[in-house]
Tab-separated table of C-alpha atoms in Angstrom:
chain	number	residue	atom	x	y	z
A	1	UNK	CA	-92.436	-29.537	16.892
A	2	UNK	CA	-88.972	-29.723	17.704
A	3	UNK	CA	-86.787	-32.139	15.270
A	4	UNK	CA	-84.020	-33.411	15.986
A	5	UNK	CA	-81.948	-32.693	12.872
A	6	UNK	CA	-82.296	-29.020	13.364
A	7	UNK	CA	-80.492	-29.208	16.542
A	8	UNK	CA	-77.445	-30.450	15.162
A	9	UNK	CA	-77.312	-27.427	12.476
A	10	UNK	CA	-78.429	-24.861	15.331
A	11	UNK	CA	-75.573	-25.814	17.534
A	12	UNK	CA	-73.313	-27.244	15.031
A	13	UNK	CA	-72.746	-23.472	13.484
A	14	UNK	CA	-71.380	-21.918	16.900
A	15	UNK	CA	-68.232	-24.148	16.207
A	16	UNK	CA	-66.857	-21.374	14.042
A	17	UNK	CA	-67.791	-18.950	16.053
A	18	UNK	CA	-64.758	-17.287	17.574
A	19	UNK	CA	-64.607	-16.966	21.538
A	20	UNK	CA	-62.462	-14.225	23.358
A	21	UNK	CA	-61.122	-16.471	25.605
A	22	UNK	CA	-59.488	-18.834	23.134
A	23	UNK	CA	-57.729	-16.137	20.399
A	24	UNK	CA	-54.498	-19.267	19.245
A	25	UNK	CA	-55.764	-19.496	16.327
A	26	UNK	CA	-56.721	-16.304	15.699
A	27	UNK	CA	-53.844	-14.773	16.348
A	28	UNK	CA	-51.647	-17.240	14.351
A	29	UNK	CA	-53.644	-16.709	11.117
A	30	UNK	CA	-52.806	-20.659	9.596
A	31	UNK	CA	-52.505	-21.531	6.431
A	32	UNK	CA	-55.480	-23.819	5.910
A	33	UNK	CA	-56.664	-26.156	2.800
A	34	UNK	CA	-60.213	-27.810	2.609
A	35	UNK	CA	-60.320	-30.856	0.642
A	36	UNK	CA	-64.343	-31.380	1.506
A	37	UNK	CA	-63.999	-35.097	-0.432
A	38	UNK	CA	-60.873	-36.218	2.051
A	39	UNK	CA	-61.504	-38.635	4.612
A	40	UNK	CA	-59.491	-39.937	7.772
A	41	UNK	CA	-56.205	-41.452	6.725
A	42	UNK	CA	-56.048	-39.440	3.285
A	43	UNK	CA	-53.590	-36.766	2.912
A	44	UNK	CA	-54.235	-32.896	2.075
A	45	UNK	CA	-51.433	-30.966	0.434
A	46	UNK	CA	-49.861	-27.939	2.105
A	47	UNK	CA	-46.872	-25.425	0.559
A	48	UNK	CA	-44.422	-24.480	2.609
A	49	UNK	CA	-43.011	-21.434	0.687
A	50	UNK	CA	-39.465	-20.301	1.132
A	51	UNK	CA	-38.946	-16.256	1.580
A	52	UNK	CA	-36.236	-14.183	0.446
A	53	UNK	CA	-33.091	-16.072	-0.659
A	54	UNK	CA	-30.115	-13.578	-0.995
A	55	UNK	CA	-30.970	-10.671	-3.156
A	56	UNK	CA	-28.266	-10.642	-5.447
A	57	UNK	CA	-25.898	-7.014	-6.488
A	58	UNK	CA	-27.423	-4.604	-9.172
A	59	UNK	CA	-24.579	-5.835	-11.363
A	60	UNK	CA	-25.609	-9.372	-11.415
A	61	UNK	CA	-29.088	-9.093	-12.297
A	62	UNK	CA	-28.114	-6.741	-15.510
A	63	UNK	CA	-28.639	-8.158	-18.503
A	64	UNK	CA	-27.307	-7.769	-22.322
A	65	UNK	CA	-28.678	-7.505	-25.548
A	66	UNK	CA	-28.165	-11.121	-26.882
A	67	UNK	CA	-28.577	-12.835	-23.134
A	68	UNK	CA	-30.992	-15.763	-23.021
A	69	UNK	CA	-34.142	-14.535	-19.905
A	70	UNK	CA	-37.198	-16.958	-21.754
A	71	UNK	CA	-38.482	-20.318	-20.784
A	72	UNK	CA	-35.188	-21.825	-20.788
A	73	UNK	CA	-33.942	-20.135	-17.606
A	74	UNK	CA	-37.739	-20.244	-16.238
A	75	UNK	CA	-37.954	-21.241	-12.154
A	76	UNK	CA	-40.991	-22.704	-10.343
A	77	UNK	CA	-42.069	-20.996	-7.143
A	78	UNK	CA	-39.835	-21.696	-4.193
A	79	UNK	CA	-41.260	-23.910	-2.050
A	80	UNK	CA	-42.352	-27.308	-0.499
A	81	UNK	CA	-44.775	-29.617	-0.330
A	82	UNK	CA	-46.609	-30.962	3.081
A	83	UNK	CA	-48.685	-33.427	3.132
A	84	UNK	CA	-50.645	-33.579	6.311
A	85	UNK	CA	-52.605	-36.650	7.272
A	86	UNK	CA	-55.847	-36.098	7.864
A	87	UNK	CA	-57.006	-37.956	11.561
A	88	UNK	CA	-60.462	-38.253	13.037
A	89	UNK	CA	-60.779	-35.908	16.389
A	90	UNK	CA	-64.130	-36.223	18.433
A	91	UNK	CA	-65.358	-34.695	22.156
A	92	UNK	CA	-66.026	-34.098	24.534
A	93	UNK	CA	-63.366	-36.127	26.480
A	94	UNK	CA	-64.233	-38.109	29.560
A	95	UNK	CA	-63.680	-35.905	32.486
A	96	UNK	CA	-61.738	-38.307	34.490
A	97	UNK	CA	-59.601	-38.952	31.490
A	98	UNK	CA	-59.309	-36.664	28.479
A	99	UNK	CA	-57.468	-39.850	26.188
A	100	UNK	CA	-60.674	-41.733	26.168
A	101	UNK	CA	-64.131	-40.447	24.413
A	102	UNK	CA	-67.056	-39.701	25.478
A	103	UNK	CA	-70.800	-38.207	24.413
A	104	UNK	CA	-72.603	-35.482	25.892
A	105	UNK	CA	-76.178	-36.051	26.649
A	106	UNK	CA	-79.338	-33.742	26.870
A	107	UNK	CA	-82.696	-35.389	28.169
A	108	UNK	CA	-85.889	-34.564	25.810
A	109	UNK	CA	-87.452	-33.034	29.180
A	110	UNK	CA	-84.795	-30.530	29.002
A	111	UNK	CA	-85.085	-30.125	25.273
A	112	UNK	CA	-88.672	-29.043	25.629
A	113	UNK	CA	-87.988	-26.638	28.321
A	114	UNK	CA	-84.709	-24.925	26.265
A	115	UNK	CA	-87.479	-25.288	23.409
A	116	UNK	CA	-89.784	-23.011	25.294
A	117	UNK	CA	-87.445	-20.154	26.314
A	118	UNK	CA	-85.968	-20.224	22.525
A	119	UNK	CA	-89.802	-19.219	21.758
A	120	UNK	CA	-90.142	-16.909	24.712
A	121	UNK	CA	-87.170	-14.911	24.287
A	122	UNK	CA	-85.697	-15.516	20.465
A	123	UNK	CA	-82.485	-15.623	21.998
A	124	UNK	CA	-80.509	-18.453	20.175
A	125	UNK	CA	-77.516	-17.705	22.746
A	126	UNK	CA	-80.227	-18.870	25.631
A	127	UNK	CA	-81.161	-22.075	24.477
A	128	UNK	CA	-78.041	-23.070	23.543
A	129	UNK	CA	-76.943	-22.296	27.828
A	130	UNK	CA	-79.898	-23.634	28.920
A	131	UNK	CA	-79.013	-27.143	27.753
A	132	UNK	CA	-75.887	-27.024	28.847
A	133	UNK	CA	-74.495	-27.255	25.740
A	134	UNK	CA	-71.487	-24.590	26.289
A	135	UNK	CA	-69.726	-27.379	28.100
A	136	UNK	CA	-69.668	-28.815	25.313
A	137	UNK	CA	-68.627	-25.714	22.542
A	138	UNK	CA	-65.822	-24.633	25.048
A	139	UNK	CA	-64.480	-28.266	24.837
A	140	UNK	CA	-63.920	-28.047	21.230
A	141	UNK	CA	-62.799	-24.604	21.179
A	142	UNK	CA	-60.378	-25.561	24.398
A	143	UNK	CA	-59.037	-28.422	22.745
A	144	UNK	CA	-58.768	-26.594	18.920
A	145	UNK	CA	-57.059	-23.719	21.237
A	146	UNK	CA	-54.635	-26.434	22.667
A	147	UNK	CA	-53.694	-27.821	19.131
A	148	UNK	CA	-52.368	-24.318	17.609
A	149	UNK	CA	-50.315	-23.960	20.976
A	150	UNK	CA	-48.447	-27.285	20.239
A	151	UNK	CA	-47.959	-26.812	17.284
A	152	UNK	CA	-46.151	-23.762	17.400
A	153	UNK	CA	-44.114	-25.561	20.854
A	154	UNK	CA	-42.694	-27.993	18.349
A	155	UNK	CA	-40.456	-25.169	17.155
A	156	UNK	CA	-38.512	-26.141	20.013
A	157	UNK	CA	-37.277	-28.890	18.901
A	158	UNK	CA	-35.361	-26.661	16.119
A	159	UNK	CA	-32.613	-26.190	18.558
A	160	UNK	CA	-31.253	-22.850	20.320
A	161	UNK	CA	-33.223	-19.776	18.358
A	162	UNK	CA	-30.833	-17.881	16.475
A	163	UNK	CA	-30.394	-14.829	13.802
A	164	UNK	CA	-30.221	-18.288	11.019
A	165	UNK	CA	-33.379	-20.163	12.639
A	166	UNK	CA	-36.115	-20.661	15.611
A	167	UNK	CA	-36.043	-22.671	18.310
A	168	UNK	CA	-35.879	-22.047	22.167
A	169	UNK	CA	-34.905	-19.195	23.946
A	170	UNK	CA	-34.371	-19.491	27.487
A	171	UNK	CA	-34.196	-16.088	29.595
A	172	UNK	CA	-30.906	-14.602	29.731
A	173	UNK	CA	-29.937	-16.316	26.642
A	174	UNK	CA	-29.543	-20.239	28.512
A	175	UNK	CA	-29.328	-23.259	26.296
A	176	UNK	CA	-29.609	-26.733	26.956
A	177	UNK	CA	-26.838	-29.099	27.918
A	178	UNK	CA	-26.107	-32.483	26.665
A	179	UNK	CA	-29.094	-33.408	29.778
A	180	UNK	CA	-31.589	-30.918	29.556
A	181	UNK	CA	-30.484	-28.886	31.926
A	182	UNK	CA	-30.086	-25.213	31.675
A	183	UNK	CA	-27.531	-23.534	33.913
A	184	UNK	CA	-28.109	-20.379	36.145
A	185	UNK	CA	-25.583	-18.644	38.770
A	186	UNK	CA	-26.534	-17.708	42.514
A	187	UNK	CA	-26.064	-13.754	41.315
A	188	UNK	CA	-27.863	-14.216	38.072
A	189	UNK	CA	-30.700	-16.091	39.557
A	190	UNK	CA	-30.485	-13.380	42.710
A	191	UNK	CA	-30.839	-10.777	39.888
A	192	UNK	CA	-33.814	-12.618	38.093
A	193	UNK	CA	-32.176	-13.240	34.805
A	194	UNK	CA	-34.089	-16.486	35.008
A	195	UNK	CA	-37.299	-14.087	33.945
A	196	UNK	CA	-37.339	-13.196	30.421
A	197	UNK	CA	-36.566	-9.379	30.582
A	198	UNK	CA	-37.635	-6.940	28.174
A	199	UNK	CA	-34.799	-4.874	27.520
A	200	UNK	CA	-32.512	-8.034	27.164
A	201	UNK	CA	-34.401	-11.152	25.917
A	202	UNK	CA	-37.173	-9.515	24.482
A	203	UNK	CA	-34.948	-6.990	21.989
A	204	UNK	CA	-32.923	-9.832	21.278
A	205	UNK	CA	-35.306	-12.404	20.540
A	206	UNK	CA	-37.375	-9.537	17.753
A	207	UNK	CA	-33.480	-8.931	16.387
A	208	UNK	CA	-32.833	-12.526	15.509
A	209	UNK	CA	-36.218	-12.871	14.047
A	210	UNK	CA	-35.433	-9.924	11.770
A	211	UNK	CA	-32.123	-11.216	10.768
A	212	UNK	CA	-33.853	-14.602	9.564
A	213	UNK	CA	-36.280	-12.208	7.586
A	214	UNK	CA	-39.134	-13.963	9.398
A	215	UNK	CA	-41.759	-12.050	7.249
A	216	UNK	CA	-44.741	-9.419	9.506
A	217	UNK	CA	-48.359	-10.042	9.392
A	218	UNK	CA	-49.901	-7.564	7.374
A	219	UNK	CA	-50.242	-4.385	10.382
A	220	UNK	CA	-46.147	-5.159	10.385
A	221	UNK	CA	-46.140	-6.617	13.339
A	222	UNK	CA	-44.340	-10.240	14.873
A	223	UNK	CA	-47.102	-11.715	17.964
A	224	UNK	CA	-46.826	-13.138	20.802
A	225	UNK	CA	-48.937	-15.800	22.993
A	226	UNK	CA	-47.992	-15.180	26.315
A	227	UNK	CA	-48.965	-17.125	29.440
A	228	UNK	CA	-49.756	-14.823	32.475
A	229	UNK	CA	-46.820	-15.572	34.430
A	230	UNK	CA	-44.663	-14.712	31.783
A	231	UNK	CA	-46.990	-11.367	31.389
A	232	UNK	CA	-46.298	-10.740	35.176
A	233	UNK	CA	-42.670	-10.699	34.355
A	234	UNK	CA	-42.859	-8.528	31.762
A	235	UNK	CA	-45.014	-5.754	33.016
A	236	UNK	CA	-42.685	-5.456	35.945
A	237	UNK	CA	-40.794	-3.258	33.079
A	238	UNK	CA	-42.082	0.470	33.673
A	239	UNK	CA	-41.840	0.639	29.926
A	240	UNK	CA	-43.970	-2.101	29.284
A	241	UNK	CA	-46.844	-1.753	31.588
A	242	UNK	CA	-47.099	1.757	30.644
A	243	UNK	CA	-47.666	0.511	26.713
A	244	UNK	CA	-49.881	-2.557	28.454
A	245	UNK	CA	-52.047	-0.108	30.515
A	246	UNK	CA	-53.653	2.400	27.590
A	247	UNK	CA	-54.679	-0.309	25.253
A	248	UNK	CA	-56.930	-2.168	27.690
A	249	UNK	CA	-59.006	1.278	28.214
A	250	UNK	CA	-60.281	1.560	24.735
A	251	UNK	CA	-60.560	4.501	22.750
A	252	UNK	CA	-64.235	6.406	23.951
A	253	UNK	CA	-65.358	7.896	20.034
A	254	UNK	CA	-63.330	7.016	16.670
A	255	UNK	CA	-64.176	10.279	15.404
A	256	UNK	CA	-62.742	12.420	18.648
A	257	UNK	CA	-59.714	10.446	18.839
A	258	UNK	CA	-58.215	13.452	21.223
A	259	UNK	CA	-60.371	11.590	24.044
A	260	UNK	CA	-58.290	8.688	23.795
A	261	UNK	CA	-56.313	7.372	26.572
A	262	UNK	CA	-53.248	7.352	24.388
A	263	UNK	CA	-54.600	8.625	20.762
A	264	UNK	CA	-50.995	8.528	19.473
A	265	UNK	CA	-50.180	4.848	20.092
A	266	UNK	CA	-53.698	3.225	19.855
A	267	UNK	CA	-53.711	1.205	17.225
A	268	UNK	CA	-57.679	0.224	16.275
A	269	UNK	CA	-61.246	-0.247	18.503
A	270	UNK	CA	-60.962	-3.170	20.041
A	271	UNK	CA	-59.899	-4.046	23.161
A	272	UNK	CA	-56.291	-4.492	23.809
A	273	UNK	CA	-54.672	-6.252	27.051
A	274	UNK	CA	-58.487	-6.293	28.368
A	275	UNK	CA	-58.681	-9.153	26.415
A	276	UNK	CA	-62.712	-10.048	25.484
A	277	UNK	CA	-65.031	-6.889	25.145
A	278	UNK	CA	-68.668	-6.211	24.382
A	279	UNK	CA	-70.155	-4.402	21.528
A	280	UNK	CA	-74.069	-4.203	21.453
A	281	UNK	CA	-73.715	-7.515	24.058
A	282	UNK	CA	-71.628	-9.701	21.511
A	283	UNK	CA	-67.893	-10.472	22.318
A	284	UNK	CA	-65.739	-8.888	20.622
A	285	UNK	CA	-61.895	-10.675	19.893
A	286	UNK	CA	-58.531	-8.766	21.527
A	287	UNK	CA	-56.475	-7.055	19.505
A	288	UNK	CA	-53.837	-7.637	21.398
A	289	UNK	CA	-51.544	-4.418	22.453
A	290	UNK	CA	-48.166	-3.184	20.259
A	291	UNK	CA	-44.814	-3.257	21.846
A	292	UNK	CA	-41.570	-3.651	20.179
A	293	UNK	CA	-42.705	-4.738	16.887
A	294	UNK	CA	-44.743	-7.209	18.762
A	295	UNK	CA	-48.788	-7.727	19.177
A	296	UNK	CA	-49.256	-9.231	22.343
A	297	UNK	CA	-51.839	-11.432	23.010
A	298	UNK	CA	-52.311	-13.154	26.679
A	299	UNK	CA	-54.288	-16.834	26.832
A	300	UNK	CA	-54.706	-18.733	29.832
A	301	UNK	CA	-54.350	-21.815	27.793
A	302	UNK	CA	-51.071	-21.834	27.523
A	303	UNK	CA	-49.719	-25.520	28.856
A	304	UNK	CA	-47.812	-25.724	32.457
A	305	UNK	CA	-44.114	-26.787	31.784
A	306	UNK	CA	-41.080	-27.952	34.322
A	307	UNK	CA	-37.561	-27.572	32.965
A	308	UNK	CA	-34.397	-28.961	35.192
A	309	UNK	CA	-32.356	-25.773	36.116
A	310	UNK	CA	-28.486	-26.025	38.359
A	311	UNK	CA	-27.653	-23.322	40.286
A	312	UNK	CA	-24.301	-23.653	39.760
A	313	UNK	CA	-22.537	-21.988	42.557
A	314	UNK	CA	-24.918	-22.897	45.137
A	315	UNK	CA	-24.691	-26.032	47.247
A	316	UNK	CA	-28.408	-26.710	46.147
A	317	UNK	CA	-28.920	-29.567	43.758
A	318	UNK	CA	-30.702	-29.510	40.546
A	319	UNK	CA	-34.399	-28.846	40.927
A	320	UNK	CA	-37.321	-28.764	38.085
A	321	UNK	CA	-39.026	-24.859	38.182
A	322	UNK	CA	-41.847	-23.984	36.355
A	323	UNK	CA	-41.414	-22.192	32.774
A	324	UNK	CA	-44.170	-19.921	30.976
A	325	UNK	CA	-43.875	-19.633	27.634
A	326	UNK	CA	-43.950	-17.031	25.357
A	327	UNK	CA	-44.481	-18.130	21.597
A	328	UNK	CA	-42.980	-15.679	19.177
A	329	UNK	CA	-43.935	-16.302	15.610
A	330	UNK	CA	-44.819	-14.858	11.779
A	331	UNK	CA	-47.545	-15.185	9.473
A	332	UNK	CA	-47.925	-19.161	7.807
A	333	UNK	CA	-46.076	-21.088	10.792
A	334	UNK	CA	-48.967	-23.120	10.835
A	335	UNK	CA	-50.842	-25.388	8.224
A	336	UNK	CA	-54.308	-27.050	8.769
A	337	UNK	CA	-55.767	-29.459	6.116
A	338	UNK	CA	-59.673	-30.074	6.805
A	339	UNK	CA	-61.822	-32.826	5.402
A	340	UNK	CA	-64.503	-34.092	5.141
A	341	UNK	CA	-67.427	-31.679	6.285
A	342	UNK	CA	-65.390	-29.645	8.721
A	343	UNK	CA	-66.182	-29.271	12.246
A	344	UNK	CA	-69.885	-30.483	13.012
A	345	UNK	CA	-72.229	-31.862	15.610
A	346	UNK	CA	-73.198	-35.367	15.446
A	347	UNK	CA	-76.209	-37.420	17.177
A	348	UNK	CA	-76.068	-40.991	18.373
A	349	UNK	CA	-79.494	-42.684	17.093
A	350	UNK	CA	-79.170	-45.064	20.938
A	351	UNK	CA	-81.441	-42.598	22.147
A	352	UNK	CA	-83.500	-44.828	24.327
A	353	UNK	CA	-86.718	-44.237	22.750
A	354	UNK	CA	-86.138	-40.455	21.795
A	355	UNK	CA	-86.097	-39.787	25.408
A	356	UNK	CA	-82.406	-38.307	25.473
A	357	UNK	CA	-80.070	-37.177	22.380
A	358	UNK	CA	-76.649	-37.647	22.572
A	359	UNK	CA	-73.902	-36.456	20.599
A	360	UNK	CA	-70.508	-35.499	19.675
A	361	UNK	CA	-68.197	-32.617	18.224
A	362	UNK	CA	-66.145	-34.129	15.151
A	363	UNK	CA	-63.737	-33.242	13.016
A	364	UNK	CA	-61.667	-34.507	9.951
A	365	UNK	CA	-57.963	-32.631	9.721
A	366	UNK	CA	-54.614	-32.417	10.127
A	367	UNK	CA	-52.207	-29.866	11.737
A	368	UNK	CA	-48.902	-28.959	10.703
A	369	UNK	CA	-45.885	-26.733	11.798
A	370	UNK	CA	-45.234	-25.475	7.850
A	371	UNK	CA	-42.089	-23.001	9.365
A	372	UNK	CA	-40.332	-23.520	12.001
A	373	UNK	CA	-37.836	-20.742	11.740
A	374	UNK	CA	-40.902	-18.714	11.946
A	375	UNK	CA	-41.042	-19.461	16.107
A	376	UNK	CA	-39.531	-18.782	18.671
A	377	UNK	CA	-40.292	-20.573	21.972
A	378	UNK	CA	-39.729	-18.030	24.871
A	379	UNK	CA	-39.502	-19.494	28.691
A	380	UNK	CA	-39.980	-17.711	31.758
A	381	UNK	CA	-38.547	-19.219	34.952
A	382	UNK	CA	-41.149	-18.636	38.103
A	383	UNK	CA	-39.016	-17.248	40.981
C-alpha cells in the first residue's frame, strides 16, 4: 500500500541532487550556515573574512629580546559579520505568473499507475517521470539556479571593476555615464569592441582580479558563468576554441592518458565544454574547461539584459542592445543561511477525499553577496 508520507521523503531527497544543466551553485562553491532551529524572519550569521592586508617589510616584523608579542598585542580574526534574514521561498510558480504561488497536483489514479512501474522496474528515476514530477524538481533547481546568478549580478552595483575592487566591466573597457549609457564609436563598434575579446577584456579583467588578491579556488583557478552568446564571442578567438574544443571530448582511459585528445592540458574525467555527461547512465556535473587562469562553465540560465549604448559618431540615436554576461568571481562571494529543515516537499491535506495529493517545494534561507570585490560582471554586446 502506497502512503502518502513516503512520497514526500522519496521525492523530497532529489532536491539535493545536483543536475548538469543547472551547475550556479556548483560552480560558485557558497559559503553556507544551517541553523536547523531558525525560522522565517530570524537571522543566521555569516563571516565575511577579509584576505591579505599589506604584508609588511622583513624589518618590521623583527622583534627584540625585551619586546612585548603576548595577549596584550593579541588580534581577533579579520573579518565581518552578516546577518542574513532568513525568508520563506515555495514553488512551483504559476505559469502565467511566476510572482504568485501555486501547487502541483498528481491524481491517486496516476499514483497507482507510477506505483506499478516503481514495482515493475525498481527504477526510482521512473516513477518519479512518470508523475510528472520533474516539472516540478527542475522548478526548484531553475529558480535555486536563478538566485546564485543574482547574487553574484549585484556586484555590479560596486561600480567600474578595477585592480582595488569588482564591479562591471563593459567590453572594451566602457563605463557608465551619469545616465546609464555606455558610449561606443562607429570604428570601434565596426571593429566589434562592443564583444568582450579575449586578448583585451578577458587578460585584463583576470589582471585586475589578481591585483585585488581575489583569492583561487583550490585547483588555482578564477570561474566563469558564461551565457552562450557571450561563449559565441569568445570562441571566435582561434586560441580559445582550440582550448574549448579538447575538453568537451573527454579523455578515453585514465590509465593510457597518451589516448587523450589533449593529455597535456586535460585537467580531470569529466566532461568539459560538453557540459552534462553519462557515467553508468547517471549525469555526471561539467568541469568546466581551463583557459587563462579561468574554469569556464556555460549555463543557459543566465538572465537576458538590455543596456542603452550611443554610437557616438553616427547620426543614429541611442538604442538599448542586448548584453550577455559573463560573471567572473573567487571562492566565498556568496553566503547562504538555511533554516529550518532545508529544502523539502510538502503535501496539502485538501486532497478531496485522497483522490489527488498536492504539494509544494519549500524552503527556509537567506542569500547573501559576502564579497563583492570577489566579482566581476562581464557584458557582451550582441552585434
Amino acid at each position: 500500500m502506497f502512503l502518502d508520507t513516503d512520497f514526500p521523503k522519496i521525492l523530497g531527497a532529489e532536491l539535493y541532487r545536483p543536475h548538469p544543466a543547472y551547475i550556479c551553485e556548483m560552480a560558485v562553491e557558497p559559503v553556507v550556515v544551517h541553523d536547523f532551529t531558525s525560522q522565517p524572519g530570524q537571522t543566521v550569521q555569516l563571516d565575511r573574512y577579509k584576505f591579505w592586508g599589506t604584508p609588511g617589510t622583513k624589518d618590521s616584523r623583527e622583534r627584540i629580546a625585551d619586546q612585548t608579542i603576548g595577549t596584550a598585542n593579541s588580534r581577533n580574526i579579520t573579518k565581518e559579520k552578516v546577518l542574513v534574514v532568513l525568508k520563506e521561498y515555495t514553488g512551483p510558480a504559476d505559469p502565467g505568473d511566476p510572482t504568485q504561488p501555486s501547487t502541483f497536483k498528481i491524481a491517486r489514479e496516476t499514483l497507482i499507475t507510477a506505483q506499478r512501474l516503481l514495482l515493475d522496474t525498481g527504477n526510482l528515476n521512473m516513477f518519479h517521470q512518470s508523475i510528472g514530477s520533474l516539472t516540478l524538481l527542475d522548478d526548484y533547481r531553475r529558480w535555486r539556479d536563478r538566485v546564485f546568478i543574482d547574487e553574484l549580478a549585484k556586484a555590479e552595483a560596486n561600480g567600474a571593476a578595477s585592480s582595488s575592487q569588482g564591479g562591471y566591466y563593459f567590453a572594451g573597457g566602457k563605463t557608465k555615464d551619469s545616465s546609464g549609457r555606455i558610449d561606443y564609436t562607429a570604428t570601434e563598434y565596426a571593429n566589434q569592441v562592443q564583444q568582450f575579446s579575449v586578448r583585451t577584456d578577458l587578460l585584463e579583467v583576470v589582471k585586475d582580479m589578481r591585483k585585488r588578491n581575489v583569492p583561487t579556488f583550490a585547483d588555482g583557478y578564477y570561474r566563469c558563468i558564461v551565457d552562450p552568446t557571450a561563449m559565441m564571442h569568445l570562441r571566435q578567438n582561434s586560441d580559445f576554441r582550440e582550448i574549448a574544443r579538447y575538453p568537451g571530448q573527454g579523455m578515453i582511459n585514465p590509465m593510457q592518458p597518451n589516448m587523450a585528445p589533449n593529455a597535456n592540458f586535460y585537467q580531470g574525467m569529466g566532461p568539459a565544454y560538453g557540459q552534462a555527461g553519462f557515467v553508468a547512465g547517471q549525469p555526471v556535473m561539467p568541469t568546466g574547461f581551463l583557459f587563462e587562469g579561468v574554469r569556464w562553465f556555460e549555463s543557459t540560465n543566465l538572465p537576458e539584459t538590455n543596456y542603452n549604448l550611443v554610437i557616438t559618431d553616427e547620426s543614429a540615436a541611442a538604442a538599448d542592445y542586448g548584453a550577455s554576461q559573463l560573471i567572473f568571481f573567487g571562492p566565498q562571494a556568496i553566503g547562504v543561511g538555511i533554516g529550518g529543515n532545508n529544502a523539502q516537499i510538502l503535501l496539502n491535506n485538501n486532497d478531496d477525499f485522497s483522490r489527488f495529493i498536492i504539494m509544494i517545494w519549500s524552503l527556509f534561507a537567506g542569500f547573501e553577496t559576502l564579497n563583492k570585490d570577489f566579482i566581476t560582471v562581464g557584458y557582451s554586446f550582441v552585434y
